[in-house]
Tab-separated table of C-alpha atoms and ligand atoms in Angstrom:
chain	number	residue	atom	x	y	z
A	1	MET	CA	150.575	159.686	56.282
A	2	ARG	CA	151.847	158.089	52.827
A	3	GLU	CA	153.399	155.021	53.807
A	4	ASN	CA	149.582	153.916	54.507
A	5	LEU	CA	148.286	154.410	51.417
A	6	ASP	CA	148.463	152.879	47.668
A	7	VAL	CA	150.104	155.320	45.071
A	8	ILE	CA	149.096	155.751	41.663
A	9	THR	CA	151.658	157.881	39.367
A	10	LEU	CA	151.438	159.988	36.034
A	11	ARG	CA	155.030	160.420	34.296
A	12	GLY	CA	156.362	162.729	31.531
A	13	LEU	CA	152.818	164.086	30.975
A	14	SER	CA	154.165	166.897	28.860
A	15	ALA	CA	152.489	170.739	27.362
A	16	VAL	CA	153.136	173.345	25.434
A	17	GLY	CA	152.863	176.602	27.832
A	18	HIS	CA	153.481	180.286	28.468
A	19	HIS	CA	154.767	180.441	31.659
A	20	GLY	CA	158.279	182.081	33.364
A	21	VAL	CA	159.428	185.420	34.809
A	22	TYR	CA	160.462	186.561	31.397
A	23	ASP	CA	158.352	188.507	29.187
A	24	PHE	CA	159.729	186.429	25.913
A	25	GLU	CA	158.751	183.497	27.846
A	26	ARG	CA	155.150	184.443	28.150
A	27	SER	CA	154.606	185.814	24.399
A	28	GLY	CA	155.932	182.164	23.083
A	29	SER	CA	156.201	178.928	24.166
A	30	GLN	CA	157.848	175.868	25.484
A	31	VAL	CA	157.643	172.275	26.392
A	32	PHE	CA	156.845	171.830	30.075
A	33	SER	CA	156.018	168.604	31.725
A	34	ALA	CA	154.945	167.061	34.438
A	35	ASP	CA	154.940	163.919	37.045
A	36	LEU	CA	151.796	163.208	39.532
A	37	THR	CA	152.525	160.725	42.583
A	38	LEU	CA	148.924	160.710	43.986
A	39	TYR	CA	148.521	158.524	47.762
A	40	VAL	CA	144.678	157.226	47.703
A	41	ASP	CA	143.641	154.109	49.270
A	42	ALA	CA	142.480	151.691	46.831
A	43	ARG	CA	141.384	149.327	48.756
A	44	GLN	CA	137.741	149.471	47.829
A	45	ALA	CA	138.008	150.010	44.407
A	46	ALA	CA	140.738	146.920	44.271
A	47	LEU	CA	137.495	144.989	45.897
A	48	THR	CA	134.723	146.411	43.906
A	49	ASP	CA	136.600	147.190	40.565
A	50	ASP	CA	134.758	150.484	40.731
A	51	VAL	CA	136.514	153.384	39.050
A	52	LYS	CA	134.389	155.756	41.761
A	53	TYR	CA	136.096	154.768	44.526
A	54	THR	CA	140.195	155.582	43.538
A	55	VAL	CA	141.184	158.453	40.952
A	56	ASP	CA	140.821	158.538	37.350
A	57	TYR	CA	144.114	159.600	36.205
A	58	SER	CA	142.576	160.038	32.618
A	59	GLN	CA	140.749	162.874	34.736
A	60	ILE	CA	144.018	164.172	36.383
A	61	ALA	CA	146.037	163.965	33.091
A	62	GLU	CA	143.358	166.113	31.744
A	63	ASP	CA	142.753	168.615	34.197
A	64	ALA	CA	146.530	169.137	34.534
A	65	VAL	CA	146.950	169.637	30.479
A	66	LYS	CA	144.818	172.349	31.295
A	67	ILE	CA	146.890	174.230	33.979
A	68	LEU	CA	150.046	173.555	31.959
A	69	THR	CA	148.374	174.957	28.819
A	70	GLY	CA	146.730	177.114	30.370
A	71	THR	CA	146.929	180.693	31.865
A	72	PRO	CA	150.588	181.736	32.201
A	73	VAL	CA	152.580	182.135	35.564
A	74	TYR	CA	155.984	183.282	36.794
A	75	LEU	CA	156.758	180.310	38.556
A	76	LEU	CA	157.390	176.971	38.683
A	77	GLU	CA	156.267	176.510	41.746
A	78	THR	CA	152.572	178.357	41.273
A	79	LEU	CA	152.484	175.659	37.912
A	80	ALA	CA	153.016	173.283	40.496
A	81	GLN	CA	150.967	173.978	43.079
A	82	ARG	CA	147.870	174.429	40.484
A	83	LEU	CA	148.331	170.768	39.721
A	84	VAL	CA	149.210	170.020	43.121
A	85	ASP	CA	145.056	171.576	44.256
A	86	ALA	CA	143.873	169.660	41.067
A	87	ALA	CA	144.959	166.895	42.223
A	88	LEU	CA	143.429	167.154	45.901
A	89	ALA	CA	140.348	168.302	44.182
A	90	TYR	CA	139.631	164.610	44.079
A	91	THR	CA	138.312	163.591	46.885
A	92	GLN	CA	140.092	160.631	47.109
A	93	VAL	CA	143.252	161.693	47.095
A	94	GLN	CA	145.261	162.212	50.196
A	95	ALA	CA	148.171	163.845	49.567
A	96	VAL	CA	150.369	164.352	46.235
A	97	GLU	CA	153.815	165.131	44.885
A	98	VAL	CA	154.525	166.376	41.646
A	99	THR	CA	157.269	167.505	39.988
A	100	VAL	CA	157.444	170.375	37.057
A	101	HIS	CA	160.077	169.987	34.597
A	102	LYS	CA	161.082	172.764	32.256
A	103	PRO	CA	164.007	171.208	30.593
A	104	MET	CA	163.664	174.622	27.505
A	105	ALA	CA	164.053	177.078	30.658
A	106	PRO	CA	166.533	179.962	29.899
A	107	VAL	CA	169.074	178.696	31.243
A	108	ARG	CA	172.710	180.621	29.431
A	109	HIS	CA	174.300	177.075	29.818
A	110	GLN	CA	174.628	173.584	29.308
A	111	PHE	CA	171.744	171.892	31.454
A	112	SER	CA	168.983	168.732	30.754
A	113	ASP	CA	166.299	170.008	33.302
A	114	VAL	CA	165.168	172.158	36.038
A	115	SER	CA	162.552	170.577	37.963
A	116	VAL	CA	160.146	172.013	41.082
A	117	THR	CA	159.145	169.344	42.937
A	118	LEU	CA	156.098	169.872	45.576
A	119	ARG	CA	154.807	167.459	48.196
A	120	ARG	CA	151.796	168.277	49.761
A	121	ASP	CA	149.221	166.004	51.814
A	122	ARG	CA	145.520	167.074	52.715
A	123	THR	CA	145.131	167.425	55.644
A	124	GLU	CA	148.194	169.409	56.216
A	125	ASP	CA	147.770	172.063	52.957
A	126	ALA	CA	144.884	171.247	51.005
A	127	PRO	CA	142.106	174.317	51.010
A	128	GLU	CA	138.947	173.074	52.055
A	129	PRO	CA	136.913	171.525	49.592
A	130	GLU	CA	135.026	173.695	47.165
A	131	VAL	CA	131.041	172.919	47.671
A	132	SER	CA	128.737	173.671	44.635
A	133	ARG	CA	125.422	173.651	44.945
A	134	VAL	CA	123.539	171.094	41.990
A	135	VAL	CA	120.369	170.382	40.405
A	136	LEU	CA	119.887	167.370	39.687
A	137	ALA	CA	116.688	165.990	37.025
A	138	LEU	CA	115.649	162.489	37.283
A	139	GLY	CA	113.093	160.919	35.267
A	140	SER	CA	111.769	157.073	33.956
A	141	ASN	CA	108.805	155.974	31.834
A	142	MET	CA	110.033	151.694	32.281
A	143	GLY	CA	109.087	149.339	34.649
A	144	ASP	CA	108.732	150.281	37.852
A	145	SER	CA	109.262	153.934	38.009
A	146	THR	CA	108.313	154.952	41.353
A	147	GLY	CA	110.285	152.888	42.891
A	148	ILE	CA	113.219	153.047	40.407
A	149	LEU	CA	113.408	156.835	41.177
A	150	ARG	CA	113.048	155.850	45.164
A	151	ASN	CA	116.395	153.725	44.594
A	152	ALA	CA	117.310	155.766	42.936
A	153	VAL	CA	117.412	159.320	45.173
A	154	SER	CA	118.501	155.842	47.896
A	155	ALA	CA	122.007	155.226	45.663
A	156	LEU	CA	122.083	159.425	45.640
A	157	ILE	CA	122.187	159.623	48.835
A	158	GLU	CA	124.920	157.069	49.519
A	159	VAL	CA	127.384	158.573	46.650
A	160	PRO	CA	130.500	160.059	48.988
A	161	GLY	CA	130.823	163.402	48.740
A	162	LEU	CA	127.030	164.325	47.873
A	163	GLU	CA	124.652	166.069	50.325
A	164	LEU	CA	120.896	165.618	49.250
A	165	ASP	CA	119.145	168.901	49.927
A	166	GLU	CA	115.524	168.911	48.651
A	167	VAL	CA	113.462	166.193	47.123
A	168	SER	CA	110.840	167.635	44.553
A	169	SER	CA	107.764	165.446	44.410
A	170	LEU	CA	107.326	162.965	42.156
A	171	TYR	CA	105.277	164.207	38.727
A	172	ARG	CA	104.317	162.429	36.220
A	173	THR	CA	104.625	163.547	32.540
A	174	ARG	CA	103.702	163.385	28.963
A	175	PRO	CA	106.899	162.599	27.116
A	176	VAL	CA	108.400	164.809	25.427
A	177	LEU	CA	109.599	163.240	22.165
A	178	GLU	CA	110.899	164.212	18.700
A	179	PRO	CA	108.196	164.480	15.799
A	180	GLY	CA	107.828	161.514	14.151
A	181	MET	CA	109.339	158.594	17.499
A	182	ALA	CA	107.050	156.176	18.526
A	183	SER	CA	104.838	156.481	21.935
A	184	GLN	CA	106.159	155.913	24.505
A	185	ASN	CA	104.974	156.055	28.510
A	186	ASP	CA	104.584	158.574	30.309
A	187	TYR	CA	106.937	159.911	32.669
A	188	GLU	CA	107.376	160.295	36.351
A	189	ASN	CA	109.964	163.402	36.756
A	190	ALA	CA	111.618	164.955	40.257
A	191	VAL	CA	114.113	167.847	40.894
A	192	VAL	CA	116.673	166.677	43.817
A	193	LEU	CA	118.793	169.820	45.252
A	194	ALA	CA	122.171	168.706	46.757
A	195	ARG	CA	125.860	170.065	47.738
A	196	THR	CA	128.421	168.173	46.311
A	197	VAL	CA	132.622	168.378	46.744
A	198	LEU	CA	132.654	166.344	43.717
A	199	THR	CA	134.188	168.030	40.205
A	200	PRO	CA	131.165	168.115	36.852
A	201	HIS	CA	133.117	165.219	35.627
A	202	GLU	CA	133.449	162.941	38.862
A	203	LEU	CA	129.555	163.343	39.583
A	204	LEU	CA	128.043	162.798	36.024
A	205	LYS	CA	130.165	159.815	36.265
A	206	THR	CA	128.495	158.721	39.077
A	207	LEU	CA	125.282	159.326	38.028
A	208	GLN	CA	126.144	157.512	34.832
A	209	ASP	CA	126.987	154.511	37.492
A	210	ILE	CA	123.473	154.798	39.351
A	211	GLU	CA	121.404	155.160	35.435
A	212	ASN	CA	123.902	152.056	34.783
A	213	ARG	CA	123.025	149.988	37.871
A	214	CYS	CA	119.257	150.895	37.011
A	215	GLY	CA	119.520	148.858	34.132
A	216	ARG	CA	119.669	152.034	31.291
A	217	ARG	CA	120.980	151.431	28.172
A	218	ARG	CA	121.309	153.761	25.612
A	219	THR	CA	120.515	153.114	21.978
A	220	GLU	CA	118.325	155.509	20.879
A	221	ARG	CA	117.956	159.552	21.625
A	222	TRP	CA	115.268	160.019	23.879
A	223	GLY	CA	113.888	156.176	24.141
A	224	ALA	CA	112.022	155.053	27.063
A	225	ARG	CA	113.965	154.747	30.064
A	226	THR	CA	114.145	153.333	33.454
A	227	LEU	CA	116.165	156.066	34.867
A	228	ASP	CA	117.739	158.770	33.483
A	229	ILE	CA	119.716	161.293	35.777
A	230	ASP	CA	120.899	164.829	34.479
A	231	ILE	CA	122.766	167.515	36.037
A	232	VAL	CA	120.679	170.982	35.533
A	233	ASP	CA	122.871	173.125	37.157
A	234	PHE	CA	126.268	172.657	38.877
A	235	GLY	CA	126.989	175.788	40.971
A	236	GLY	CA	125.845	177.915	38.177
A	237	ARG	CA	128.690	176.822	36.210
A	238	THR	CA	129.023	177.085	32.461
A	239	LEU	CA	130.883	174.343	30.385
A	240	THR	CA	130.963	173.001	27.555
A	241	THR	CA	133.032	169.341	26.711
A	242	SER	CA	132.159	166.282	24.782
A	243	ASP	CA	130.250	164.623	27.330
A	244	LEU	CA	129.054	166.879	29.366
A	245	THR	CA	127.374	170.310	29.310
A	246	LEU	CA	126.637	173.007	32.230
A	247	PRO	CA	123.842	174.014	32.675
A	248	HIS	CA	122.107	171.562	30.776
A	249	PRO	CA	121.192	172.850	27.647
A	250	ARG	CA	117.416	171.604	27.372
A	251	ALA	CA	116.094	172.019	30.760
A	252	GLY	CA	114.939	175.677	31.203
A	253	GLU	CA	112.470	174.601	28.191
A	254	ARG	CA	110.969	171.646	30.045
A	255	ALA	CA	107.775	171.919	32.375
A	256	PHE	CA	109.344	168.441	33.288
A	257	VAL	CA	112.302	169.559	35.011
A	258	LEU	CA	111.203	173.723	35.869
A	259	VAL	CA	107.768	172.459	37.706
A	260	PRO	CA	109.803	170.191	40.300
A	261	TRP	CA	112.851	172.461	40.264
A	262	SER	CA	110.424	175.622	41.526
A	263	GLU	CA	108.484	173.173	43.698
A	264	VAL	CA	111.960	172.781	45.873
A	265	ASP	CA	113.329	176.599	44.989
A	266	PRO	CA	111.054	178.893	44.060
A	267	GLN	CA	113.741	182.037	43.807
A	268	ALA	CA	115.960	179.396	41.274
A	269	ARG	CA	116.873	181.728	38.745
A	270	LEU	CA	118.155	180.245	34.752
A	271	THR	CA	121.149	181.731	32.983
A	272	ASP	CA	118.763	183.904	31.063
A	273	GLY	CA	117.956	185.890	33.847
A	274	ARG	CA	114.075	184.157	33.955
A	275	GLY	CA	112.682	182.498	36.870
A	276	VAL	CA	112.662	178.624	37.145
A	277	ALA	CA	109.051	179.557	37.540
A	278	THR	CA	107.970	181.954	34.887
A	279	ALA	CA	110.071	179.667	32.715
A	280	ALA	CA	108.150	176.524	33.652
A	281	ALA	CA	104.846	178.802	32.821
A	282	MET	CA	106.668	179.129	29.145
A	283	ALA	CA	106.987	175.622	28.752
A	284	PRO	CA	105.690	173.754	25.830
A	285	ASP	CA	105.215	170.758	27.307
A	286	ARG	CA	103.350	172.718	31.018
A	287	GLN	CA	99.816	170.477	29.841
A	288	GLY	CA	101.856	167.441	30.087
A	289	ILE	CA	102.364	167.327	33.531
A	290	THR	CA	99.197	165.290	34.868
A	291	ASP	CA	99.305	164.271	38.322
A	292	THR	CA	101.618	165.692	41.482
A	293	ILE	CA	102.735	162.793	43.921
A	294	ALA	CA	103.893	164.672	46.996
A	295	ASP	CA	104.409	161.915	49.535
A	296	TRP	CA	106.007	159.416	47.368
A	297	LEU	CA	109.188	158.632	49.515
A	298	SER	CA	107.016	157.976	52.661
A	299	GLU	CA	106.100	154.372	50.957
A	300	GLU	CA	106.562	151.537	53.891
A	301	GLN	CA	107.557	149.243	52.111
A	302	PRO	CA	110.927	149.306	50.217
A	303	SER	CA	110.398	148.950	46.354
A	304	GLN	CA	111.081	144.871	44.922
A	305	ALA	CA	112.175	147.407	41.619
A	306	MET	CA	115.831	146.649	41.727
A	307	PRO	CA	116.872	143.458	40.386
A	308	GLN	CA	119.703	141.538	43.118
A	309	PRO	CA	123.166	142.199	41.665
A	310	GLN	CA	123.825	139.655	38.026
A	311	SER	CA	126.478	139.610	36.327
A	312	GLU	CA	126.178	140.529	32.403
A	313	GLU	CA	126.534	137.170	31.518
A	314	SER	CA	123.500	136.704	32.948
A	315	PRO	CA	121.202	138.965	32.875
A	316	GLN	CA	118.021	139.941	34.646
A	317	SER	CA	114.637	141.427	33.053
A	318	VAL	CA	113.804	144.688	35.457
A	319	PRO	CA	109.979	143.187	36.599
A	320	GLU	CA	107.227	145.108	35.140
A	321	LEU	CA	105.599	146.083	38.466
A	322	PRO	CA	102.193	147.287	37.991
A	323	LYS	CA	102.030	149.533	41.190
A	324	ARG	CA	101.880	153.188	39.809
A	325	SER	CA	101.115	155.979	41.884
A	326	ARG	CA	98.906	155.928	44.715
A	327	ARG	CA	97.268	159.376	43.500
A	328	SER	CA	94.303	159.112	40.177
A	329	ARG	CA	95.788	160.396	37.196
A	330	ARG	CA	93.955	162.610	35.685
A	331	ASP	CA	94.786	160.685	31.987
A	332	ASP	CA	96.346	157.527	31.430
A	333	ARG	CA	96.565	157.789	27.784
A	334	LYS	CA	100.582	156.895	26.694
A	335	ASP	CA	100.421	158.157	22.871
A	336	SER	CA	99.961	161.610	23.184
A	337	PRO	CA	103.644	162.309	23.370
A	338	VAL	CA	104.612	166.370	24.087
A	339	GLN	CA	106.594	167.184	20.609
A	340	GLU	CA	109.466	168.664	20.448
A	341	SER	CA	112.365	170.181	18.182
A	342	PRO	CA	115.839	169.348	20.376
A	343	SER	CA	118.382	172.017	19.541
A	344	GLN	CA	120.830	169.078	19.648
A	345	GLN	CA	121.319	165.485	18.999
A	346	GLN	CA	122.481	162.704	21.268
A	347	ALA	CA	122.817	158.895	20.909
A	348	SER	CA	120.930	157.130	23.185
A	349	ALA	CA	118.498	154.314	23.993
A	350	GLU	CA	116.761	151.237	26.289
A	351	PRO	CA	115.923	148.133	25.795
A	352	GLN	CA	112.398	148.083	25.057
A	353	GLN	CA	109.760	146.820	27.507
A	354	GLY	CA	109.676	143.113	28.647
A	355	GLN	CA	112.895	142.960	26.938
A	356	PRO	CA	116.131	141.528	29.548
A	357	VAL	CA	118.029	143.883	31.348
A	358	ALA	CA	121.258	143.008	31.553
A	359	VAL	CA	122.272	144.655	35.156
A	360	ARG	CA	126.033	145.647	36.481
A	361	ALA	CA	127.037	144.045	39.435
A	362	GLU	CA	126.496	146.169	42.188
A	363	PRO	CA	123.073	146.510	43.350
A	364	VAL	CA	121.079	150.146	43.794
A	365	PRO	CA	120.069	150.048	47.398
A	366	GLN	CA	115.844	149.930	47.866
A	367	TRP	CA	114.337	152.440	49.270
A	368	GLU	CA	113.907	152.916	53.030
A	369	PRO	CA	113.107	155.422	55.412
A	370	ARG	CA	116.114	155.793	58.098
A	371	GLU	CA	116.854	157.455	61.411
A	372	ASN	CA	118.653	159.807	59.594
A	373	VAL	CA	116.223	161.121	57.023
A	374	ARG	CA	113.682	163.251	57.976
A	375	ILE	CA	110.868	163.861	56.377
A	376	VAL	CA	108.971	167.011	56.395
A	377	ASP	CA	105.296	167.467	56.990
A	378	SER	CA	103.936	170.812	56.048
A	379	ASP	CA	101.136	169.719	57.899
A	380	ASP	CA	103.128	169.732	61.396
A	381	PRO	CA	104.208	172.626	62.993
A	382	GLU	CA	107.750	171.738	64.062
A	383	ASP	CA	108.306	171.913	60.637
A	384	ALA	CA	106.658	175.386	59.884
A	385	THR	CA	109.735	177.241	59.135
A	386	VAL	CA	109.749	175.361	55.893
A	387	GLN	CA	108.957	177.524	52.681
A	388	PRO	CA	105.608	176.919	51.402
A	389	ARG	CA	105.632	174.688	48.902
A	390	PRO	CA	103.756	176.009	45.645
A	391	LEU	CA	102.016	173.242	44.915
A	392	GLY	CA	100.722	172.480	48.172
A	393	SER	CA	103.033	169.473	48.341
A	394	ARG	CA	104.749	167.489	51.219
A	395	VAL	CA	108.143	166.888	50.140
A	396	ALA	CA	110.118	163.641	51.334
A	397	ARG	CA	113.710	165.555	51.727
A	398	ARG	CA	116.766	164.802	53.682
A	399	ALA	CA	120.207	165.696	54.696
A	400	VAL	CA	123.161	163.903	55.623
A	401	ILE	CA	127.085	163.739	55.103
A	402	ARG	CA	128.597	161.178	54.361
A	403	PRO	CA	132.296	160.188	54.252
A	404	THR	CA	134.556	158.627	51.607
A	405	PRO	CA	134.992	155.229	51.812
A	406	THR	CA	138.618	156.445	53.278
A	407	GLY	CA	136.660	158.875	55.623
A	408	SER	CA	138.060	161.614	54.236
A	409	ILE	CA	135.598	163.531	52.980
A	410	SER	CA	134.168	166.851	55.252
A	411	LEU	CA	131.570	168.360	53.536
A	412	PRO	CA	130.761	171.037	55.402
A	413	ARG	CA	126.767	171.266	56.306
A	414	GLY	CA	125.619	174.480	55.175
A	415	THR	CA	128.516	175.562	52.972
A	416	GLN	CA	127.945	177.723	50.210
A	417	SER	CA	130.525	178.260	47.564
A	418	ASP	CA	128.062	178.800	44.907
A	419	SER	CA	125.204	179.958	44.033
A	420	GLY	CA	122.151	177.393	43.841
A	421	SER	CA	120.621	179.381	40.918
A	422	GLN	CA	121.337	180.101	37.635
B	501	LIG	N1	124.045	168.460	32.120
B	501	LIG	C1	124.462	166.931	31.674
B	501	LIG	N2	123.436	166.157	32.483
B	501	LIG	C2	123.513	164.376	32.397
B	501	LIG	N3	123.805	164.436	31.226
B	501	LIG	C3	124.820	164.944	29.883
B	501	LIG	C4	124.882	166.679	30.021
B	501	LIG	N4	125.534	167.352	29.295
B	501	LIG	C5	125.903	166.066	28.600
B	501	LIG	N5	125.731	165.226	29.088
B	501	LIG	C6	125.534	163.918	27.632
B	501	LIG	O1	124.605	163.783	27.330
B	501	LIG	C7	124.695	162.671	27.140
B	501	LIG	C8	123.577	162.127	26.951
B	501	LIG	O2	122.815	161.742	28.169
B	501	LIG	P1	121.719	160.774	28.205
B	501	LIG	O3	120.998	159.629	27.546
B	501	LIG	O4	120.611	161.005	29.728
B	501	LIG	O5	120.980	161.758	26.971
B	501	LIG	P2	119.087	162.112	27.209
B	501	LIG	O6	118.463	162.162	28.711
B	501	LIG	O7	118.496	161.072	25.884
B	501	LIG	O8	118.506	163.539	26.458
B	501	LIG	P3	118.238	164.893	27.207
B	501	LIG	O9	120.114	164.826	27.698
B	501	LIG	O10	118.134	165.707	26.257
B	501	LIG	O11	117.905	164.656	28.114
B	501	LIG	C9	125.305	161.686	28.632
B	501	LIG	O12	126.078	160.428	27.650
B	501	LIG	C10	126.256	163.071	28.835
B	501	LIG	O13	127.534	162.270	28.795
B	502	LIG	N1	107.781	163.828	29.941
B	502	LIG	C1	109.360	163.419	29.644
B	502	LIG	N2	109.764	163.969	28.848
B	502	LIG	C2	111.161	163.330	28.625
B	502	LIG	C3	112.361	163.142	29.604
B	502	LIG	C4	111.334	163.344	30.625
B	502	LIG	O1	112.355	162.832	32.172
B	502	LIG	N3	110.073	163.340	31.057
B	502	LIG	N4	113.137	162.944	29.293
B	502	LIG	C5	113.491	162.745	28.083
B	502	LIG	C6	114.889	162.886	27.175
B	502	LIG	O2	116.184	163.219	28.566
B	502	LIG	C7	112.735	162.908	26.422
B	502	LIG	N5	111.270	163.283	27.399
């Protein structure tokens, strides 16, 4: 298998750990280092210049250092196996060779190093990839938001290793802003339930890539945006890193997330034990939901909202299309945001409406109904098994298993290794 694959090597990754058979090794510390050889199919990455088609060696290094410095094990073999498992958790890694060095090992004679090397192929030895249920919150209040969100769903469907299970209705919502912020257009929000074999950071990167391809620019926190996709929940995991917090720290206070979430998963719970519907009813912005559009994905015509590929040198405006929801809106005012005092400050922003938006090379696929997309119609007796939607909506949803560019990901249908709720 390896002879047909490309090779990424990371050598001499060193960290201080506490591994060893002897008590003094576990109470003390010494240097461990690792060499990792990752076998991938890098053709697509080389062609597109896009890291999502290969493996990010800096992420692998982060994971490896956590293992080297983490929970002590007795054997170098075990340590190496953990590194193997971490590397093979990246779906693009087809095979791996890991050497762990312990140059200060307790050997009573002159020596320069002791090491253990493991070689593993995904097909032979890799454990089934862990499948996590994820909750994604989508929002847009710039440009043709419905079209952009439709294209975002289409782009999510294209993501290798991500399988969409449910897409909520589209909710038109008042912007939730910090006190003093200038008024913005109303948002359109939706929630997507999916399963993934990606790691949380792989998923974050993928989502940010889709945001960027939709013209997202970040200069002001909570600024107007063409597209925002937040990871609300990742298999119930709790994680705090510099660029990712799980579950999303503000989702539990936001009706624009909780209402669509409770629509597609009425049983879901937050980490504090509250049901999402209960939390939605308590959310400060609960009055800010002004409209619900159930069949928003079943638009006959593909949206024209997304620009075609352009280089950054030739930015193109995202057209401001007048097309909005086909449903009537209770109120079209743009200047009555729901005020919220956020607990964390982050930098983000977008160009103002009408300003040119530079678009990255790869286009977001345009939404179009496909054969393998089933639109669930609660009025159709064949769909009678679908659980009732609290908001009486007809919800478009789909499920598709998509292979990686190398054809290697298997995302077993119905596999459930994490709870979908927090
Ligand atoms: N759970 C998460 N989902 C998405 N992004 C996250 C998450 N946790 C942390 N982040 C980080 O937050 C940064 C800012 O994200 P973004 O610009 O979408 O924030 P925002 O939408 O303005 O605010 P908010 O996070 O309150 O919705 C991102 O660069 C990302 O690294
Ligand atoms: N109604 C609404 N308000 C918001 C939204 C959003 O998606 N919908 N997103 C924000 C930052 O992520 C800030 N405020």
